[in-house]
JSON list of C-alpha atoms in Angstrom, two decimals:
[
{"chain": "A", "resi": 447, "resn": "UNK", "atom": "CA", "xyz": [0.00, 0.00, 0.00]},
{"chain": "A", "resi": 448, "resn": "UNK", "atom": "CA", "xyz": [1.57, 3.15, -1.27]},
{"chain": "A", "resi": 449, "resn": "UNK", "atom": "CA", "xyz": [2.71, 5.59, 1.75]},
{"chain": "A", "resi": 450, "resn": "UNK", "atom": "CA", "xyz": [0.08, 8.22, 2.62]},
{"chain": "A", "resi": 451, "resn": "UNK", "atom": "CA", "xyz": [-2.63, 6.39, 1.86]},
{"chain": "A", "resi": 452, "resn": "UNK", "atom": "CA", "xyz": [-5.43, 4.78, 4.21]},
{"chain": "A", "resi": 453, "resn": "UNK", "atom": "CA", "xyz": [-6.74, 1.29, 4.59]},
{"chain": "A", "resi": 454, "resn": "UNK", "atom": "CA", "xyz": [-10.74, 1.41, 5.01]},
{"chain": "A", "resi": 455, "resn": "UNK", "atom": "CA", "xyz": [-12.98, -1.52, 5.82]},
{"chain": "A", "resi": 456, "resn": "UNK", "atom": "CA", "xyz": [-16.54, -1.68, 5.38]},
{"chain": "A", "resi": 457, "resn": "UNK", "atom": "CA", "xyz": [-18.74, -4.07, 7.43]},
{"chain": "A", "resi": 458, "resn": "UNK", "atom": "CA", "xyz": [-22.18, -4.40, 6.54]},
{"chain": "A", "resi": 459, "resn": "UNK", "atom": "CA", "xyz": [-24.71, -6.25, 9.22]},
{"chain": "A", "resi": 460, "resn": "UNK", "atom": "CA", "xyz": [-27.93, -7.56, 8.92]},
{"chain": "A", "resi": 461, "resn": "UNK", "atom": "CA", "xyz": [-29.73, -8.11, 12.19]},
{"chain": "A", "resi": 462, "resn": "UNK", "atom": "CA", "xyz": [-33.30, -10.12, 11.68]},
{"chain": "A", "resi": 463, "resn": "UNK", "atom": "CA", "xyz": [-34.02, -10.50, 15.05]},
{"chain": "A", "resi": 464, "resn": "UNK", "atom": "CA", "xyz": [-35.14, -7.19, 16.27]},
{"chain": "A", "resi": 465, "resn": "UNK", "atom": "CA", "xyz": [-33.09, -7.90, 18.96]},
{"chain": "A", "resi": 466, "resn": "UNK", "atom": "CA", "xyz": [-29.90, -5.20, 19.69]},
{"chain": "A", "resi": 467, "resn": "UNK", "atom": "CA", "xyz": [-26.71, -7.35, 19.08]},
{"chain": "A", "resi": 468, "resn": "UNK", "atom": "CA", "xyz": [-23.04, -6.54, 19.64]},
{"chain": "A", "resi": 469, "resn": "UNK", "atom": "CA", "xyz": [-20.58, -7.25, 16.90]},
{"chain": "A", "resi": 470, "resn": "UNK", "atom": "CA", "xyz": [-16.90, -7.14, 16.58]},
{"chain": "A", "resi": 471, "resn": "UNK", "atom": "CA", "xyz": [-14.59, -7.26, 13.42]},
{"chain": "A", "resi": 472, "resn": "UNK", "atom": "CA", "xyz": [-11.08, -8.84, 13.46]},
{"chain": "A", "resi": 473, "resn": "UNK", "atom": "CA", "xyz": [-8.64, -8.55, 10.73]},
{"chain": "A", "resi": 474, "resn": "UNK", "atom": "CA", "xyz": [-4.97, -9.57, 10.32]},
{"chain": "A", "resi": 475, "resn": "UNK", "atom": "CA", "xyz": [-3.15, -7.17, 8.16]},
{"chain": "A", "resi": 476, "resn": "UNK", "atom": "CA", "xyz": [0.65, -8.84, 7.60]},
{"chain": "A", "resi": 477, "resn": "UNK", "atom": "CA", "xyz": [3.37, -6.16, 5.80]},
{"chain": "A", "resi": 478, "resn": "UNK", "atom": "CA", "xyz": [5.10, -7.38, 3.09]},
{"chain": "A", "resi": 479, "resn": "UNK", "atom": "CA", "xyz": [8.31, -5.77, 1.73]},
{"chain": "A", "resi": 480, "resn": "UNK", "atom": "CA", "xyz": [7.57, -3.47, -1.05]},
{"chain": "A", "resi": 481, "resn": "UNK", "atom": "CA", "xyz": [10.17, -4.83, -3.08]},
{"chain": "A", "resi": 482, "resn": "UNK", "atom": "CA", "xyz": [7.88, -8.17, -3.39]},
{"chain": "A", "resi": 483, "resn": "UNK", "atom": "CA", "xyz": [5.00, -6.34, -4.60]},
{"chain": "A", "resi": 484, "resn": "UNK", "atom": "CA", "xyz": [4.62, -7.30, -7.80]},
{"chain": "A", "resi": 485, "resn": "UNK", "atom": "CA", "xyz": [1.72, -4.84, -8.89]},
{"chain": "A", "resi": 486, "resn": "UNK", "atom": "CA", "xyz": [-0.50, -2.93, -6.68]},
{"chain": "A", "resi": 487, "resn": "UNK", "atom": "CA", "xyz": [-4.29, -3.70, -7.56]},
{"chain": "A", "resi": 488, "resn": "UNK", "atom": "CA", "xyz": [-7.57, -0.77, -7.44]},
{"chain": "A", "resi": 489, "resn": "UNK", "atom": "CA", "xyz": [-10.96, -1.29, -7.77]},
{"chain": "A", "resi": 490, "resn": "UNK", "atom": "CA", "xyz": [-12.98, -1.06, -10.64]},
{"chain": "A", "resi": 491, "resn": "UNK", "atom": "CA", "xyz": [-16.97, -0.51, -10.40]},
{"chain": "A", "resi": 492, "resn": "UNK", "atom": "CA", "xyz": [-20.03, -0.45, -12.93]},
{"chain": "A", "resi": 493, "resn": "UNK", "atom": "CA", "xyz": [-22.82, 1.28, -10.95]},
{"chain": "A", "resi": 494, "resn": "UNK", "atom": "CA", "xyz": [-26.17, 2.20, -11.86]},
{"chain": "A", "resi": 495, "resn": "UNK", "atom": "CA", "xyz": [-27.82, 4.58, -8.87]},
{"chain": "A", "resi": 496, "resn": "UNK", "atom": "CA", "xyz": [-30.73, 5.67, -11.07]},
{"chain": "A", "resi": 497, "resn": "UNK", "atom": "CA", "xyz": [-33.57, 3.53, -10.69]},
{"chain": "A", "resi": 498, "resn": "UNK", "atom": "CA", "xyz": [-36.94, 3.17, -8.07]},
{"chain": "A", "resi": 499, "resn": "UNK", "atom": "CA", "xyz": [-38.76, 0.33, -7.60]},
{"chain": "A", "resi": 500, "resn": "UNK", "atom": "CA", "xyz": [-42.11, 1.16, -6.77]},
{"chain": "A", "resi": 501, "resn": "UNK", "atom": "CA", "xyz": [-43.40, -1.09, -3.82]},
{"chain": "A", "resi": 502, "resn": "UNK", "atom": "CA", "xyz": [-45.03, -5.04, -4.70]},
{"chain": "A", "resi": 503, "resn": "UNK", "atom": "CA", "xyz": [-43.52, -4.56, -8.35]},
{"chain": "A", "resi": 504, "resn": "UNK", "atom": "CA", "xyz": [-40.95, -6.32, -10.84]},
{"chain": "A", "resi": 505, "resn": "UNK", "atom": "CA", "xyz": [-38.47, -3.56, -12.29]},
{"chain": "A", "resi": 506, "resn": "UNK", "atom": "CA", "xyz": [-35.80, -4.82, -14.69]},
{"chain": "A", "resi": 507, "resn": "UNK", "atom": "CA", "xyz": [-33.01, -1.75, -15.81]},
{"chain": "A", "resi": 508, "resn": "UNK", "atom": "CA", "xyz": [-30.07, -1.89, -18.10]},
{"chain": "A", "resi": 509, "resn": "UNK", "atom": "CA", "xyz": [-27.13, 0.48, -18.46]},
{"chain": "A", "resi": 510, "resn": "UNK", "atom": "CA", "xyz": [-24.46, 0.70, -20.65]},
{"chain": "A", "resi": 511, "resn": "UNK", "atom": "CA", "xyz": [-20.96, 2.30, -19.49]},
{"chain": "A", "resi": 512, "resn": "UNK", "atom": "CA", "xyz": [-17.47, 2.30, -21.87]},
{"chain": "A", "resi": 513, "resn": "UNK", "atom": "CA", "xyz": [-14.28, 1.39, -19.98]},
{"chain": "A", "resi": 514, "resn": "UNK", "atom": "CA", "xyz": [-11.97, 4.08, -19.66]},
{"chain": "A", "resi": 515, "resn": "UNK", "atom": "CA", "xyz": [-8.91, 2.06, -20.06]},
{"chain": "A", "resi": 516, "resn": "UNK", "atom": "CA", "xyz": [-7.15, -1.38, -20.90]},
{"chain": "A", "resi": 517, "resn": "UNK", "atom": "CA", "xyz": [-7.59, -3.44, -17.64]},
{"chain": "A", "resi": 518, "resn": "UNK", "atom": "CA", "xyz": [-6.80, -6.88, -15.87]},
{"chain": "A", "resi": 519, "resn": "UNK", "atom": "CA", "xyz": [-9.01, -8.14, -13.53]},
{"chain": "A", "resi": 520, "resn": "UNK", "atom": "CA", "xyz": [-8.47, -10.73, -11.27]},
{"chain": "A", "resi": 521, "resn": "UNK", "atom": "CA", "xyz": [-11.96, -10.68, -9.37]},
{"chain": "A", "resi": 522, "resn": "UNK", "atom": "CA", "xyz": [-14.99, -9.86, -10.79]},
{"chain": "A", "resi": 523, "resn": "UNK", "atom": "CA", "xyz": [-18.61, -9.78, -9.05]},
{"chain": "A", "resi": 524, "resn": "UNK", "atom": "CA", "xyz": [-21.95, -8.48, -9.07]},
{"chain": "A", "resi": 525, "resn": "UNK", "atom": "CA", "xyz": [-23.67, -6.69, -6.34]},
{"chain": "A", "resi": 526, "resn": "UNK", "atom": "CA", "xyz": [-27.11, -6.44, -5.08]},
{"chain": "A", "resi": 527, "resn": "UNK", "atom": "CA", "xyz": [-29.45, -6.57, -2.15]},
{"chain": "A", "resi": 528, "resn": "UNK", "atom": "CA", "xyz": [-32.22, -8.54, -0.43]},
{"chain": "A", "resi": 529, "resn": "UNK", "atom": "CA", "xyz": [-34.91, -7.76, -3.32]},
{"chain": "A", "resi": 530, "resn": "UNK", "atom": "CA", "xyz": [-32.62, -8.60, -6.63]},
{"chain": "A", "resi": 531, "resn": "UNK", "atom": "CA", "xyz": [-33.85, -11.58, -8.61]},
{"chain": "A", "resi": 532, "resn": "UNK", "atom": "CA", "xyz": [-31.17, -11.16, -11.47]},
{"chain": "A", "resi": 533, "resn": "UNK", "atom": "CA", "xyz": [-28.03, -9.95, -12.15]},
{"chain": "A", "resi": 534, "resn": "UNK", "atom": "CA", "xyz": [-25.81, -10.20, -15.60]},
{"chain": "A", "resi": 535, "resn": "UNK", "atom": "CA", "xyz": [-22.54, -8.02, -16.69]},
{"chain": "A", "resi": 536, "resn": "UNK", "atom": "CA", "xyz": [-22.30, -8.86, -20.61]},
{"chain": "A", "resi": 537, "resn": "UNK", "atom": "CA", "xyz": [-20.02, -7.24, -23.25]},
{"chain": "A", "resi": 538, "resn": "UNK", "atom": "CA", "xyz": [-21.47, -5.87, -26.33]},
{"chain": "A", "resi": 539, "resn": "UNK", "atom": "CA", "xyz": [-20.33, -4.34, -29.64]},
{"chain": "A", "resi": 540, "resn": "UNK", "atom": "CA", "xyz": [-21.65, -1.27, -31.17]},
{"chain": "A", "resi": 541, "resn": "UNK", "atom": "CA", "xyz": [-25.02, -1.91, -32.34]},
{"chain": "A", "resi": 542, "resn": "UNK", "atom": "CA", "xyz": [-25.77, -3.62, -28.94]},
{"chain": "A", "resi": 543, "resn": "UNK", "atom": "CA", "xyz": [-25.17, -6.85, -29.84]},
{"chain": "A", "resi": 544, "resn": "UNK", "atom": "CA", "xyz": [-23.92, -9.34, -27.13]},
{"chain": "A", "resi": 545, "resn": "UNK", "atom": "CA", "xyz": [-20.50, -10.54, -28.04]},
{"chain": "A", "resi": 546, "resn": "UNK", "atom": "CA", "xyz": [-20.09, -12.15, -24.03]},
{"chain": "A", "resi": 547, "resn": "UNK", "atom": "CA", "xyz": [-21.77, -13.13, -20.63]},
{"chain": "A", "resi": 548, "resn": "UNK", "atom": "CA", "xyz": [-19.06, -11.98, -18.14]},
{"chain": "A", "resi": 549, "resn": "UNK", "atom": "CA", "xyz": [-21.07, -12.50, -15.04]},
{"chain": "A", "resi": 550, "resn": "UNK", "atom": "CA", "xyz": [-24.68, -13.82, -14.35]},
{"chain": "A", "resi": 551, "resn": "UNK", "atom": "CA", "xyz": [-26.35, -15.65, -11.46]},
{"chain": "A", "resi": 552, "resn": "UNK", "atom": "CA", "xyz": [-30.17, -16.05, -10.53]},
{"chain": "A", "resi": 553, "resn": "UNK", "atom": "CA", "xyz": [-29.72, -13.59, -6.93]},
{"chain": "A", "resi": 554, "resn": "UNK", "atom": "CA", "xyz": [-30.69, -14.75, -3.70]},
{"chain": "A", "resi": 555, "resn": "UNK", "atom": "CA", "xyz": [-30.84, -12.74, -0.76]},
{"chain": "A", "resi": 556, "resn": "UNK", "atom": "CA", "xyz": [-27.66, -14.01, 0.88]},
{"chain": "A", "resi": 557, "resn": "UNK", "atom": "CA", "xyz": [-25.15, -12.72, -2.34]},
{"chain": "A", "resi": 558, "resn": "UNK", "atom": "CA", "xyz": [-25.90, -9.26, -0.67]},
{"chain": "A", "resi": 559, "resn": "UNK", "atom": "CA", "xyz": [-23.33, -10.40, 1.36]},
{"chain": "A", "resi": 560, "resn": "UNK", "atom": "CA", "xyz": [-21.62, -13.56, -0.15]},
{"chain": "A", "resi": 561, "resn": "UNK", "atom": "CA", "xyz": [-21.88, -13.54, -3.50]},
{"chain": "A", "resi": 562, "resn": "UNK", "atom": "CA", "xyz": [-20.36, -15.68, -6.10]},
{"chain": "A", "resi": 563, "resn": "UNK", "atom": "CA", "xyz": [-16.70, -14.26, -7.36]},
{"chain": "A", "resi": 564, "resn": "UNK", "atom": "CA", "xyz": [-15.01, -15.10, -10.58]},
{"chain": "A", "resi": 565, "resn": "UNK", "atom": "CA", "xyz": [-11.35, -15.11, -9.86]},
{"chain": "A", "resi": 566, "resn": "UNK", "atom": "CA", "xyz": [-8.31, -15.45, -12.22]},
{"chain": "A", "resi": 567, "resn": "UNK", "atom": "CA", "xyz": [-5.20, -14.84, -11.48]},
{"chain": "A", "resi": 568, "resn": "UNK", "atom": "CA", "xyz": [-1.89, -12.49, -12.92]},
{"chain": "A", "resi": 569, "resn": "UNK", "atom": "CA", "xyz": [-0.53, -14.53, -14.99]},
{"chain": "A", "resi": 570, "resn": "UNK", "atom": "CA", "xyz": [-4.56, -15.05, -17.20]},
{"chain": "A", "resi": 571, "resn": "UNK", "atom": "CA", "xyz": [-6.55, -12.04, -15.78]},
{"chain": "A", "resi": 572, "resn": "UNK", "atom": "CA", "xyz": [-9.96, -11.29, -17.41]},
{"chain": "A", "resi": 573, "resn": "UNK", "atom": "CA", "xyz": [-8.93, -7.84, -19.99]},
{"chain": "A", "resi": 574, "resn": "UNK", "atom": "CA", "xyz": [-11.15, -5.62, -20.92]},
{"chain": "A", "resi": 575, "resn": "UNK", "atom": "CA", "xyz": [-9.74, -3.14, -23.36]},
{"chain": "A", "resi": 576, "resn": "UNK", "atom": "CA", "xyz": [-10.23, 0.53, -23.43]},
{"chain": "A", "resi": 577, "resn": "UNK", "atom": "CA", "xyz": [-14.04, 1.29, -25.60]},
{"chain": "A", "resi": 578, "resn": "UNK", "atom": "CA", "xyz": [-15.40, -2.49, -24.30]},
{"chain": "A", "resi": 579, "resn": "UNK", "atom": "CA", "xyz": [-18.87, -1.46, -23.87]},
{"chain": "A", "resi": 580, "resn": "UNK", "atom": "CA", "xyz": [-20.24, -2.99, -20.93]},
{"chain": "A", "resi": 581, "resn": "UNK", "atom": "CA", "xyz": [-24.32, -3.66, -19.96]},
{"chain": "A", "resi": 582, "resn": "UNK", "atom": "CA", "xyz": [-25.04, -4.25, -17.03]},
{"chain": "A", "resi": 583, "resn": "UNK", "atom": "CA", "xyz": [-29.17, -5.82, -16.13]},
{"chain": "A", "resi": 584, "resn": "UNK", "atom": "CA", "xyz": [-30.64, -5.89, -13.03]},
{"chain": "A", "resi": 585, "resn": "UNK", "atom": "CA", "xyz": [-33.83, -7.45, -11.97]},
{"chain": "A", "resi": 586, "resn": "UNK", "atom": "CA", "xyz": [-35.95, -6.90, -8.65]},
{"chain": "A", "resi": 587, "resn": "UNK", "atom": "CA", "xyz": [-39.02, -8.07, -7.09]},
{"chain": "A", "resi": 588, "resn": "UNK", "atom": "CA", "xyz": [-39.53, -5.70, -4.47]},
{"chain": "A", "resi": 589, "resn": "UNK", "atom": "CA", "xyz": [-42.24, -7.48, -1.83]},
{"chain": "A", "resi": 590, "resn": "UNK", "atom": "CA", "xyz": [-42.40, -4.93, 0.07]},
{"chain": "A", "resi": 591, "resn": "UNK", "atom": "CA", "xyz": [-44.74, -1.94, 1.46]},
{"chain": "A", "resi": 592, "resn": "UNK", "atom": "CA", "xyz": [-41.94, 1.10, 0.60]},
{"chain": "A", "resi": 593, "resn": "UNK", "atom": "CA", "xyz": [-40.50, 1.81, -3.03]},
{"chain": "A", "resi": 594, "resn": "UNK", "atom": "CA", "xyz": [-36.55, 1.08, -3.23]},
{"chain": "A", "resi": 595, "resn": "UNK", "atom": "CA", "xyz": [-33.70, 3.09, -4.78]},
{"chain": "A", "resi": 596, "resn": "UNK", "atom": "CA", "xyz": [-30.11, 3.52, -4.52]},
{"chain": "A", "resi": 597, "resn": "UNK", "atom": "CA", "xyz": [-28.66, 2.72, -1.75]},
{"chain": "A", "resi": 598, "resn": "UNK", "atom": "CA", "xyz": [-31.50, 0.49, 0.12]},
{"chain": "A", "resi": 599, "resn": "UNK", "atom": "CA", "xyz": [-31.19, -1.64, -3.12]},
{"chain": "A", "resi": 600, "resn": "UNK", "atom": "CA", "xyz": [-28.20, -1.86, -5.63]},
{"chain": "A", "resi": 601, "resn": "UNK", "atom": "CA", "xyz": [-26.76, -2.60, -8.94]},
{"chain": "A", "resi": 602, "resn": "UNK", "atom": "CA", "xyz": [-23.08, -3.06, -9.09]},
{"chain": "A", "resi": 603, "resn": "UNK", "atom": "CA", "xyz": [-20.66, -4.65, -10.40]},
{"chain": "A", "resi": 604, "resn": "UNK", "atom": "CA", "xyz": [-17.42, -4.69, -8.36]},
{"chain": "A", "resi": 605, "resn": "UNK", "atom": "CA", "xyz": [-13.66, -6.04, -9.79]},
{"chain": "A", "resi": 606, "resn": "UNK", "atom": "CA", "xyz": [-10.06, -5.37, -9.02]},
{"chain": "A", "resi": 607, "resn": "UNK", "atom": "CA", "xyz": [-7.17, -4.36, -11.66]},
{"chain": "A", "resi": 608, "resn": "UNK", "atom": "CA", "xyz": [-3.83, -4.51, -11.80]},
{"chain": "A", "resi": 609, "resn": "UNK", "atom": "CA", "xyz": [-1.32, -2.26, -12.02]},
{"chain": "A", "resi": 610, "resn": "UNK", "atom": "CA", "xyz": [-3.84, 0.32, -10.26]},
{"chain": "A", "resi": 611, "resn": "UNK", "atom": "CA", "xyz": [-4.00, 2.89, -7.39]},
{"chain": "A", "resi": 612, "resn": "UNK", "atom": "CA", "xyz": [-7.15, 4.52, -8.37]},
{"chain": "A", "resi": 613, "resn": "UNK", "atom": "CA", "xyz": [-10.54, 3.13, -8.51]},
{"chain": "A", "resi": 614, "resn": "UNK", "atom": "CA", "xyz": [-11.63, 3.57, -11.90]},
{"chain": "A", "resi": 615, "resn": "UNK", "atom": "CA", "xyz": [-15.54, 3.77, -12.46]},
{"chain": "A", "resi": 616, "resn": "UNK", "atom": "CA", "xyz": [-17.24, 2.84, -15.76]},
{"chain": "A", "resi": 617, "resn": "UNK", "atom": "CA", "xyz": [-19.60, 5.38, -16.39]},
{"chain": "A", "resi": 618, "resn": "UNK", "atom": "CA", "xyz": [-23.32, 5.27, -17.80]},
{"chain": "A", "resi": 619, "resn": "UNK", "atom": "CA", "xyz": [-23.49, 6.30, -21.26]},
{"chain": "A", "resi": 620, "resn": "UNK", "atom": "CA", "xyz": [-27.28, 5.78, -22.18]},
{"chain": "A", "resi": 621, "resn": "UNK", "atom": "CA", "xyz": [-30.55, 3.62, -20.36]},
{"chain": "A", "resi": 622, "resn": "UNK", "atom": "CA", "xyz": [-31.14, 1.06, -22.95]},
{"chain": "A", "resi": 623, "resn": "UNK", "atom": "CA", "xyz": [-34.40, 0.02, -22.84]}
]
């Protein structure tokens, strides 16, 4: 981790019970000489804050975003919350045309926090070169009484690159209908 800059960790909790509980987060952080570092890794994210889910609806939305630059990831997931139904990450050309499924799973309530990762590694990372159009689709079937937007419910896509410092964000550049 470059000097000057800070480590932050999020923990999300969902309590069920009703009940007040006590948590506590561990973590073990090990230093490793800078001169094994290979390449530093940064976050890249694919997020679509604009929609609202009325209440005991289906909504489905699409975005499209362009990556900003060549990358190699070596994780890649998707990212929703308790009333997702469907999540898929896809590349497509020009004229919209699906050239690849990168990600898609059916989404149950528990990926909000445990979802399924695709992993490579270094040596065969997933690239994604600068203009790959991305579309990301998200489904929900919101069951309950309130309407949901950004950030009770989410669309994401989350993945780290290498070499990076920065997190890079791919961008909407239309709603595709």
């Amino acid at each position: 981790m470059p000097a000057g800059k800070q480590l932050m960790v999020q923990a999300h909790y969902i309590n069920v019970s009703g009940a007040v509980t006590k948590s506590a987060d561990k973590m073990d952080v090990q230093l490793v000489d800078p001169a094994k570092v290979t390449a530093y890794a940064a976050d890249f994210v694919v997020d679509d804050d604009t929609f609202f889910i009325e209440p005991h609806s289906e909504m489905t939305t699409t975005m499209d975003c362009t990556v900003p630059q060549d990358l190699s990831l070596t994780m890649l997931l998707g990212h929703m919350h308790d009333q997702g139904k469907h999540y898929r990450l896809e590349e497509v050309d020009a004229d919209g045309n699906v050239l690849k499924t990168l990600y898609e799973e059916e989404w149950a309530a528990s990926y909000a926090s445990h979802p399924p990762l695709l992993q490579y590694t270094m040596e065969e990372p997933l690239k994604l070169a600068k203009g790959t159009i991305l579309r990301q689709t998200c489904s929900w079937n919101n069951i309950t009484d309130a309407s949901l937007a950004f950030p009770t419910e989410m669309c994401i896509a989350f993945g780290y690159y290498f070499p990076g410092t920065d997190r890079i964000m791919c961008e909407r550049v239309e709603a595709t209908p």
